Amino acid sequence: MNVLYITGSCLHCNTSANMSHNSFVQGLIENDCNVDIIMSDPGLQTIDSSMPNWKEANYYIYNSVSKMDRMRLLVRFIIDRRKRRTSKTKQLNIRKEDSEVLQNSNIRQFLKYVFYNLLTRDTPHYLSRKWLKNASKFKSKKKYDLVISNSYPASSHALADTLLKRDKVIAEKWIQIWEDPWYYDLYNKQKKEMILDEEKRLLSQADEIYYVSPLTLSYQKKHFANSSDKMKCVPLPYLNTSNTEEILDNSNVVFGYFGDYYSHVRNLKPFYEASMDLNAFVNIFGDTNEHFHSTENIRISGRVDIGIINKVQENTDVLIHLCNLKGGQIPGKIYHYSGTKKPIIFILDGEEEEKNLIKNYFEKFNRYHFCDNTKESIKEIMGKFITHEISKSSFIVNDFSPKSVVKGILGGC
């Protein structure tokens, strides 16, 4: 089967989205598909050598850096320089972390206003305009059995639509994979009508549409009723870039949370407080607006390269998955964690109905240790690991393997 896979990101850069994108590519290859990939160049990001580079696939890479991107890089450089300079100031009796937040908050707010209100009025794909213009030059004489466009970003679908309508690509079928919704995404604060209109238009063009959360699927069917009959649910396939299957023989049980935890999306505070009360050994890695502090046993870090994360995760006994506060979107980490043999504490959050639906969806795999997002509930289950009442060994969920997930998608082709 000939497949054209389209994504507006660079698969060689380390992001959680790209881990998922690469796992879909892996699944296509493992199902004996001939894969061509259209993607962006790294742009202003850094290539991570730990990310896959599929020798079996053909890459078509297009420039994505616009003048606006260069302006953002310049402003970011100015902010970082101010941060380094002011962090040396000692006359203010303020912790370094709080000082950095204070000095950058006004600049960040101004930056958001400029880029999201003044420079982005004309198109919902403002961050991908350069890439869309360049990648729309792609043309192939090959007849594809399937085109898969995978977001984030949503411009992946816009490019597929353009290439198909202009007959630059001939295909039997077009599948859209939305790992998150667009207009109703938890991270989308703009809520612009043109985004809603564009999402509706793109969905109407697809032959099949996949979401990775049963709750997201349910909500999207209500929001976009005209396309609801094409919508389905599929789990994210996991991507293992390291040996995370080893069961450690540590005397102290080490817990690990790896992912962003901005307070308007996820509430990590109960887990942090439970860890403090238990004096537990904990790794917390991810970007945030919270002000948690490292202790002798708790290591706090921002986002780091996947190679570093792999080393830390390999030395972690129990993985922590935290649900979102609302909306039904499922953080992709749970699928990647499920590709390891490490036990997983599944912290439920959100409205009761959402919590029950998510728990019912994952409970059937008999793989996870569920608790509510309260300090006492988390302490109780962490304590059972510390006292070895619960074993540190578990198993890989084969239903989430790349080959299995993609086989399900290809079943109707």
Short mmCIF file of C-alpha atoms in Angstrom, two decimals:
data_model
loop_
_atom_site.label_atom_id
_atom_site.label_comp_id
_atom_site.label_asym_id
_atom_site.label_seq_id
_atom_site.Cartn_x
_atom_site.Cartn_y
_atom_site.Cartn_z
CA MET A 1 0.00 0.00 0.00
CA ASN A 2 1.33 3.45 -0.96
CA VAL A 3 0.76 6.01 1.79
CA LEU A 4 1.47 9.73 1.88
CA TYR A 5 1.88 10.92 5.47
CA ILE A 6 1.64 14.68 6.08
CA THR A 7 2.53 16.66 9.18
CA GLY A 8 3.37 20.33 9.58
CA SER A 9 5.99 19.60 12.22
CA CYS A 10 9.55 18.26 11.94
CA LEU A 11 9.62 14.61 13.01
CA HIS A 12 13.26 14.91 14.06
CA CYS A 13 12.49 17.47 16.80
CA ASN A 14 11.70 16.37 20.33
CA THR A 15 8.08 17.13 21.19
CA SER A 16 5.34 14.90 22.58
CA ALA A 17 3.37 15.44 19.35
CA ASN A 18 6.31 14.26 17.25
CA MET A 19 6.69 11.14 19.38
CA SER A 20 3.11 10.29 18.47
CA HIS A 21 3.59 11.23 14.80
CA ASN A 22 6.64 8.98 14.57
CA SER A 23 4.76 6.10 16.14
CA PHE A 24 2.13 6.31 13.38
CA VAL A 25 4.91 6.24 10.78
CA GLN A 26 6.42 3.23 12.54
CA GLY A 27 3.04 1.49 12.41
CA LEU A 28 2.71 2.14 8.69
CA ILE A 29 6.15 0.69 8.03
CA GLU A 30 5.48 -2.34 10.23
CA ASN A 31 2.30 -2.97 8.20
CA ASP A 32 4.42 -3.12 5.02
CA CYS A 33 3.32 0.25 3.62
CA ASN A 34 5.46 2.29 1.26
CA VAL A 35 5.60 5.63 3.03
CA ASP A 36 6.30 9.12 1.72
CA ILE A 37 6.47 11.85 4.36
CA ILE A 38 5.82 15.56 3.85
CA MET A 39 6.93 17.58 6.87
CA SER A 40 8.52 20.88 7.83
CA ASP A 41 12.19 21.55 8.42
CA PRO A 42 13.24 22.05 12.06
CA GLY A 43 12.92 25.81 11.63
CA LEU A 44 14.01 27.47 14.85
CA GLN A 45 13.90 24.19 16.80
CA THR A 46 16.81 21.86 17.48
CA ILE A 47 17.02 18.40 15.95
CA ASP A 48 17.22 15.65 18.56
CA SER A 49 19.36 12.72 17.39
CA SER A 50 17.38 10.41 19.68
CA MET A 51 14.26 10.84 17.54
CA PRO A 52 13.70 8.24 14.78
CA ASN A 53 14.90 8.72 11.23
CA TRP A 54 13.02 6.14 9.15
CA LYS A 55 15.29 4.74 6.44
CA GLU A 56 12.33 2.92 4.91
CA ALA A 57 10.47 6.19 4.23
CA ASN A 58 11.01 9.03 1.75
CA TYR A 59 11.12 12.50 3.34
CA TYR A 60 9.99 15.67 1.57
CA ILE A 61 11.02 18.56 3.80
CA TYR A 62 9.96 22.18 3.29
CA ASN A 63 11.14 25.41 4.87
CA SER A 64 8.85 26.78 7.58
CA VAL A 65 10.67 29.85 8.92
CA SER A 66 8.93 33.17 8.20
CA LYS A 67 9.84 36.73 9.05
CA MET A 68 7.42 36.56 11.95
CA ASP A 69 9.24 33.49 13.28
CA ARG A 70 12.55 35.35 13.16
CA MET A 71 10.95 38.25 15.02
CA ARG A 72 9.72 35.88 17.71
CA LEU A 73 13.21 34.40 18.01
CA LEU A 74 14.70 37.89 18.44
CA VAL A 75 12.24 38.80 21.17
CA ARG A 76 12.82 35.47 22.89
CA PHE A 77 16.57 36.14 22.83
CA ILE A 78 15.99 39.54 24.44
CA ILE A 79 13.85 37.97 27.16
CA ASP A 80 16.46 35.29 27.88
CA ARG A 81 19.21 37.91 28.07
CA ARG A 82 17.15 39.97 30.52
CA LYS A 83 16.51 36.82 32.53
CA ARG A 84 20.21 36.01 32.80
CA ARG A 85 21.07 39.57 33.75
CA THR A 86 18.37 40.12 36.36
CA SER A 87 18.83 36.72 37.96
CA LYS A 88 22.18 37.97 39.23
CA THR A 89 20.53 40.81 41.10
CA LYS A 90 20.63 40.14 44.83
CA GLN A 91 19.29 43.35 46.39
CA LEU A 92 15.68 42.12 46.10
CA ASN A 93 14.69 39.66 48.77
CA ILE A 94 12.88 37.41 46.28
CA ARG A 95 13.57 33.83 45.30
CA LYS A 96 15.23 33.48 41.91
CA GLU A 97 12.29 31.60 40.39
CA ASP A 98 9.79 34.25 41.52
CA SER A 99 12.05 37.03 40.28
CA GLU A 100 12.17 35.49 36.81
CA VAL A 101 8.39 35.22 36.69
CA LEU A 102 7.94 38.85 37.74
CA GLN A 103 10.40 40.26 35.24
CA ASN A 104 8.99 38.33 32.27
CA SER A 105 5.22 38.40 32.84
CA ASN A 106 4.61 41.82 31.31
CA ILE A 107 6.85 41.09 28.31
CA ARG A 108 5.15 37.76 27.67
CA GLN A 109 1.69 39.34 27.83
CA PHE A 110 2.74 42.04 25.37
CA LEU A 111 4.26 39.38 23.10
CA LYS A 112 1.07 37.33 23.08
CA TYR A 113 -0.99 40.43 22.27
CA VAL A 114 1.24 41.37 19.34
CA PHE A 115 1.51 37.93 17.75
CA TYR A 116 -1.98 36.63 18.42
CA ASN A 117 -3.98 39.80 17.84
CA LEU A 118 -2.05 42.15 15.56
CA LEU A 119 -0.08 39.79 13.30
CA THR A 120 -2.47 36.87 12.95
CA ARG A 121 -5.75 38.30 11.73
CA ASP A 122 -5.75 37.03 8.16
CA THR A 123 -5.49 33.23 8.47
CA PRO A 124 -6.10 30.48 11.04
CA HIS A 125 -2.82 28.88 9.92
CA TYR A 126 -0.70 31.92 10.83
CA LEU A 127 2.16 29.90 12.35
CA SER A 128 2.40 27.67 9.26
CA ARG A 129 1.95 30.15 6.42
CA LYS A 130 5.51 29.80 5.14
CA TRP A 131 5.44 26.01 5.27
CA LEU A 132 2.04 25.81 3.57
CA LYS A 133 3.26 28.03 0.74
CA ASN A 134 6.42 25.97 0.18
CA ALA A 135 4.95 22.50 0.74
CA SER A 136 2.06 23.20 -1.65
CA LYS A 137 4.68 22.92 -4.44
CA PHE A 138 4.88 19.16 -3.80
CA LYS A 139 3.66 17.07 -6.74
CA SER A 140 3.78 13.34 -7.29
CA LYS A 141 2.92 11.09 -10.21
CA LYS A 142 2.53 8.20 -7.79
CA LYS A 143 -0.98 7.00 -7.09
CA TYR A 144 -1.48 6.74 -3.36
CA ASP A 145 -3.88 4.31 -1.75
CA LEU A 146 -4.07 6.56 1.28
CA VAL A 147 -3.23 10.07 2.44
CA ILE A 148 -2.93 10.55 6.19
CA SER A 149 -2.70 14.06 7.58
CA ASN A 150 -1.79 14.21 11.25
CA SER A 151 -2.12 17.23 13.52
CA TYR A 152 -0.84 19.08 15.54
CA PRO A 153 -0.51 21.45 13.68
CA ALA A 154 -3.86 21.69 11.87
CA SER A 155 -2.03 23.00 8.81
CA SER A 156 -1.22 19.32 8.11
CA HIS A 157 -4.85 18.89 7.07
CA ALA A 158 -4.89 22.18 5.16
CA LEU A 159 -1.94 21.05 3.05
CA ALA A 160 -3.55 17.69 2.29
CA ASP A 161 -6.71 19.47 1.22
CA THR A 162 -4.74 21.81 -1.09
CA LEU A 163 -2.69 19.04 -2.72
CA LEU A 164 -5.73 16.86 -3.36
CA LYS A 165 -7.89 19.65 -4.75
CA ARG A 166 -5.13 20.81 -7.10
CA ASP A 167 -4.55 17.24 -8.28
CA LYS A 168 -0.93 17.40 -7.17
CA VAL A 169 -1.66 14.23 -5.23
CA ILE A 170 -3.95 11.43 -6.40
CA ALA A 171 -5.29 9.17 -3.66
CA GLU A 172 -8.11 6.71 -3.06
CA LYS A 173 -8.74 7.88 0.48
CA TRP A 174 -7.92 10.73 2.88
CA ILE A 175 -7.77 10.13 6.62
CA GLN A 176 -7.38 12.93 9.17
CA ILE A 177 -5.89 12.12 12.58
CA TRP A 178 -6.58 14.79 15.19
CA GLU A 179 -4.63 13.99 18.34
CA ASP A 180 -6.37 17.01 19.88
CA PRO A 181 -9.30 19.08 18.67
CA TRP A 182 -8.53 22.58 17.40
CA TYR A 183 -11.11 25.19 18.36
CA TYR A 184 -12.09 23.32 21.54
CA ASP A 185 -8.50 22.44 22.51
CA LEU A 186 -7.71 23.12 26.17
CA TYR A 187 -4.63 25.07 25.10
CA ASN A 188 -6.52 27.27 22.60
CA LYS A 189 -7.25 30.56 24.33
CA GLN A 190 -7.96 32.52 21.16
CA LYS A 191 -11.33 30.97 20.25
CA LYS A 192 -11.42 32.81 16.94
CA GLU A 193 -14.39 32.18 14.69
CA MET A 194 -12.11 31.69 11.68
CA ILE A 195 -10.52 28.71 13.48
CA LEU A 196 -13.94 27.19 14.09
CA ASP A 197 -14.95 27.76 10.46
CA GLU A 198 -11.69 26.29 9.13
CA GLU A 199 -11.95 23.23 11.36
CA LYS A 200 -15.50 22.64 10.15
CA ARG A 201 -14.38 23.01 6.53
CA LEU A 202 -11.43 20.61 6.88
CA LEU A 203 -13.51 17.97 8.65
CA SER A 204 -16.09 18.08 5.86
CA GLN A 205 -13.43 17.15 3.28
CA ALA A 206 -12.04 14.01 4.93
CA ASP A 207 -13.13 10.45 4.22
CA GLU A 208 -12.39 9.36 7.80
CA ILE A 209 -11.54 11.29 10.98
CA TYR A 210 -9.81 9.84 14.03
CA TYR A 211 -9.49 11.17 17.59
CA VAL A 212 -7.43 9.57 20.35
CA SER A 213 -9.87 10.04 23.23
CA PRO A 214 -13.41 8.59 23.42
CA LEU A 215 -14.52 11.76 25.22
CA THR A 216 -13.02 14.04 22.59
CA LEU A 217 -14.77 11.93 19.95
CA SER A 218 -18.09 12.34 21.75
CA TYR A 219 -17.68 16.11 22.12
CA GLN A 220 -16.52 16.62 18.53
CA LYS A 221 -19.49 14.68 17.19
CA LYS A 222 -21.75 17.15 18.99
CA HIS A 223 -19.80 20.23 17.89
CA PHE A 224 -19.50 19.13 14.24
CA ALA A 225 -22.63 17.08 13.67
CA ASN A 226 -22.41 17.26 9.86
CA SER A 227 -19.14 15.27 9.94
CA SER A 228 -19.97 13.03 12.90
CA ASP A 229 -20.64 9.91 10.81
CA LYS A 230 -16.99 9.94 9.65
CA MET A 231 -15.53 10.26 13.16
CA LYS A 232 -13.90 7.36 15.00
CA CYS A 233 -11.63 6.76 17.99
CA VAL A 234 -8.19 5.17 17.92
CA PRO A 235 -5.57 5.00 20.69
CA LEU A 236 -2.23 6.71 20.24
CA PRO A 237 0.44 4.14 19.42
CA TYR A 238 3.38 4.23 21.81
CA LEU A 239 6.93 5.02 20.71
CA ASN A 240 9.81 3.54 22.66
CA THR A 241 13.11 5.34 22.15
CA SER A 242 14.89 3.66 25.05
CA ASN A 243 14.89 0.48 27.09
CA THR A 244 12.24 1.34 29.65
CA GLU A 245 11.28 -2.27 30.30
CA GLU A 246 13.89 -3.08 32.92
CA ILE A 247 12.56 -3.71 36.39
CA LEU A 248 14.85 -1.95 38.81
CA ASP A 249 16.16 -3.37 42.05
CA ASN A 250 16.24 -0.12 44.01
CA SER A 251 15.76 -0.16 47.76
CA ASN A 252 13.96 3.19 47.42
CA VAL A 253 10.97 3.40 45.07
CA VAL A 254 11.36 6.30 42.61
CA PHE A 255 8.26 7.95 41.14
CA GLY A 256 8.33 10.00 37.95
CA TYR A 257 6.08 12.55 36.24
CA PHE A 258 7.25 13.57 32.76
CA GLY A 259 5.21 16.18 30.94
CA ASP A 260 4.03 19.78 31.10
CA TYR A 261 1.70 20.79 33.92
CA TYR A 262 0.37 24.29 33.42
CA SER A 263 -2.19 24.99 36.15
CA HIS A 264 -5.08 25.81 33.79
CA VAL A 265 -4.75 22.36 32.21
CA ARG A 266 -3.47 19.97 34.92
CA ASN A 267 -3.24 20.17 38.69
CA LEU A 268 -0.02 18.49 39.85
CA LYS A 269 -0.11 20.10 43.30
CA PRO A 270 -1.77 17.14 45.13
CA PHE A 271 0.92 14.77 43.79
CA TYR A 272 3.70 17.16 44.82
CA GLU A 273 2.20 17.59 48.31
CA ALA A 274 1.72 13.83 48.69
CA SER A 275 5.36 13.31 47.71
CA MET A 276 6.44 15.89 50.29
CA ASP A 277 4.39 14.25 53.05
CA LEU A 278 5.81 10.81 52.22
CA ASN A 279 9.34 12.14 51.74
CA ALA A 280 9.24 10.08 48.55
CA PHE A 281 11.88 9.95 45.84
CA VAL A 282 10.38 11.78 42.86
CA ASN A 283 11.38 13.14 39.44
CA ILE A 284 9.18 15.88 37.93
CA PHE A 285 10.19 17.03 34.44
CA GLY A 286 8.13 19.44 32.33
CA ASP A 287 7.29 23.06 31.61
CA THR A 288 4.91 24.82 33.98
CA ASN A 289 3.77 28.07 35.56
CA GLU A 290 3.80 26.49 39.03
CA HIS A 291 6.45 27.18 41.67
CA PHE A 292 7.34 23.77 43.03
CA HIS A 293 10.82 23.52 44.53
CA SER A 294 13.31 20.69 44.54
CA THR A 295 14.14 19.02 47.84
CA GLU A 296 16.66 16.40 48.87
CA ASN A 297 14.39 13.69 47.42
CA ILE A 298 12.32 15.59 44.84
CA ARG A 299 13.97 16.70 41.61
CA ILE A 300 12.16 19.45 39.66
CA SER A 301 13.20 20.27 36.08
CA GLY A 302 11.80 21.93 32.98
CA ARG A 303 11.56 20.21 29.61
CA VAL A 304 14.81 18.54 28.51
CA ASP A 305 16.03 16.52 25.50
CA ILE A 306 14.49 13.09 25.06
CA GLY A 307 17.87 11.46 25.65
CA ILE A 308 18.01 12.92 29.16
CA ILE A 309 14.37 12.03 29.82
CA ASN A 310 15.04 8.44 28.77
CA LYS A 311 17.92 8.13 31.24
CA VAL A 312 15.85 9.57 34.08
CA GLN A 313 12.84 7.44 33.19
CA GLU A 314 14.98 4.31 33.04
CA ASN A 315 15.89 4.95 36.68
CA THR A 316 12.28 5.56 37.67
CA ASP A 317 10.25 2.71 39.17
CA VAL A 318 6.68 4.04 38.96
CA LEU A 319 5.34 6.36 36.25
CA ILE A 320 2.72 9.01 37.02
CA HIS A 321 -0.08 9.87 34.60
CA LEU A 322 -2.22 12.93 35.40
CA CYS A 323 -5.52 13.63 33.65
CA ASN A 324 -6.56 17.09 32.47
CA LEU A 325 -8.86 19.27 34.54
CA LYS A 326 -11.63 19.13 31.93
CA GLY A 327 -12.46 18.55 28.29
CA GLY A 328 -11.79 14.84 27.93
CA GLN A 329 -8.47 15.15 26.09
CA ILE A 330 -6.09 12.38 27.16
CA PRO A 331 -2.41 13.30 27.54
CA GLY A 332 -0.42 11.16 25.11
CA LYS A 333 2.05 10.11 27.80
CA ILE A 334 -0.31 7.41 29.01
CA TYR A 335 0.02 5.56 25.71
CA HIS A 336 3.81 5.84 25.64
CA TYR A 337 4.02 4.74 29.28
CA SER A 338 1.92 1.71 28.30
CA GLY A 339 4.76 0.61 26.03
CA THR A 340 6.92 -0.05 29.10
CA LYS A 341 6.81 -2.69 31.83
CA LYS A 342 6.79 -0.08 34.58
CA PRO A 343 3.68 0.29 36.76
CA ILE A 344 1.57 3.41 36.17
CA ILE A 345 -0.37 5.44 38.70
CA PHE A 346 -3.35 6.87 36.79
CA ILE A 347 -4.53 10.05 38.55
CA LEU A 348 -8.12 10.84 37.55
CA ASP A 349 -9.34 14.43 37.38
CA GLY A 350 -12.14 16.45 35.82
CA GLU A 351 -15.91 16.18 36.09
CA GLU A 352 -17.26 12.94 37.55
CA GLU A 353 -18.83 11.81 34.27
CA GLU A 354 -15.56 12.41 32.41
CA LYS A 355 -13.57 10.60 35.08
CA ASN A 356 -15.86 7.57 34.93
CA LEU A 357 -15.75 7.37 31.13
CA ILE A 358 -11.96 7.64 31.02
CA LYS A 359 -11.55 5.08 33.79
CA ASN A 360 -13.92 2.65 32.04
CA TYR A 361 -11.96 3.05 28.80
CA PHE A 362 -8.58 2.22 30.37
CA GLU A 363 -9.70 -0.13 33.15
CA LYS A 364 -10.37 -2.97 30.71
CA PHE A 365 -6.62 -3.31 30.06
CA ASN A 366 -6.02 -4.23 33.72
CA ARG A 367 -2.79 -2.25 33.56
CA TYR A 368 -3.22 0.89 35.67
CA HIS A 369 -3.49 1.84 39.35
CA PHE A 370 -6.26 4.45 39.59
CA CYS A 371 -6.71 7.15 42.19
CA ASP A 372 -8.40 10.54 42.47
CA ASN A 373 -6.44 13.78 42.27
CA THR A 374 -6.40 14.44 46.00
CA LYS A 375 -3.39 14.36 48.29
CA GLU A 376 -4.81 11.58 50.47
CA SER A 377 -5.83 9.34 47.55
CA ILE A 378 -2.42 9.72 45.92
CA LYS A 379 -0.59 9.16 49.21
CA GLU A 380 -2.48 5.93 49.77
CA ILE A 381 -1.46 4.36 46.46
CA MET A 382 2.11 5.71 46.57
CA GLY A 383 2.43 4.26 50.05
CA LYS A 384 1.53 0.80 48.75
CA PHE A 385 4.41 0.97 46.30
CA ILE A 386 6.82 2.23 48.97
CA THR A 387 5.91 -0.68 51.28
CA HIS A 388 6.07 -3.08 48.31
CA GLU A 389 2.42 -4.01 48.74
CA ILE A 390 2.16 -3.40 44.98
CA SER A 391 4.76 -4.94 42.68
CA LYS A 392 7.08 -2.82 40.52
CA SER A 393 6.58 -5.16 37.55
CA SER A 394 3.87 -4.79 34.93
CA PHE A 395 3.36 -5.48 31.20
CA ILE A 396 3.19 -3.78 27.81
CA VAL A 397 -0.27 -3.05 26.36
CA ASN A 398 0.01 -4.62 22.92
CA ASP A 399 -3.23 -2.96 21.78
CA PHE A 400 -1.32 0.34 21.80
CA SER A 401 1.60 -0.92 19.71
CA PRO A 402 2.21 0.98 16.44
CA LYS A 403 1.56 -2.11 14.33
CA SER A 404 -1.73 -2.88 16.07
CA VAL A 405 -3.10 0.67 16.07
CA VAL A 406 -2.26 1.35 12.42
CA LYS A 407 -3.56 -2.06 11.37
CA GLY A 408 -6.92 -0.99 12.76
CA ILE A 409 -6.83 2.24 10.75
CA LEU A 410 -5.86 0.41 7.56
CA GLY A 411 -8.57 -2.18 8.03
CA GLY A 412 -11.11 -0.18 6.07
CA CYS A 413 -8.73 0.67 3.22
#
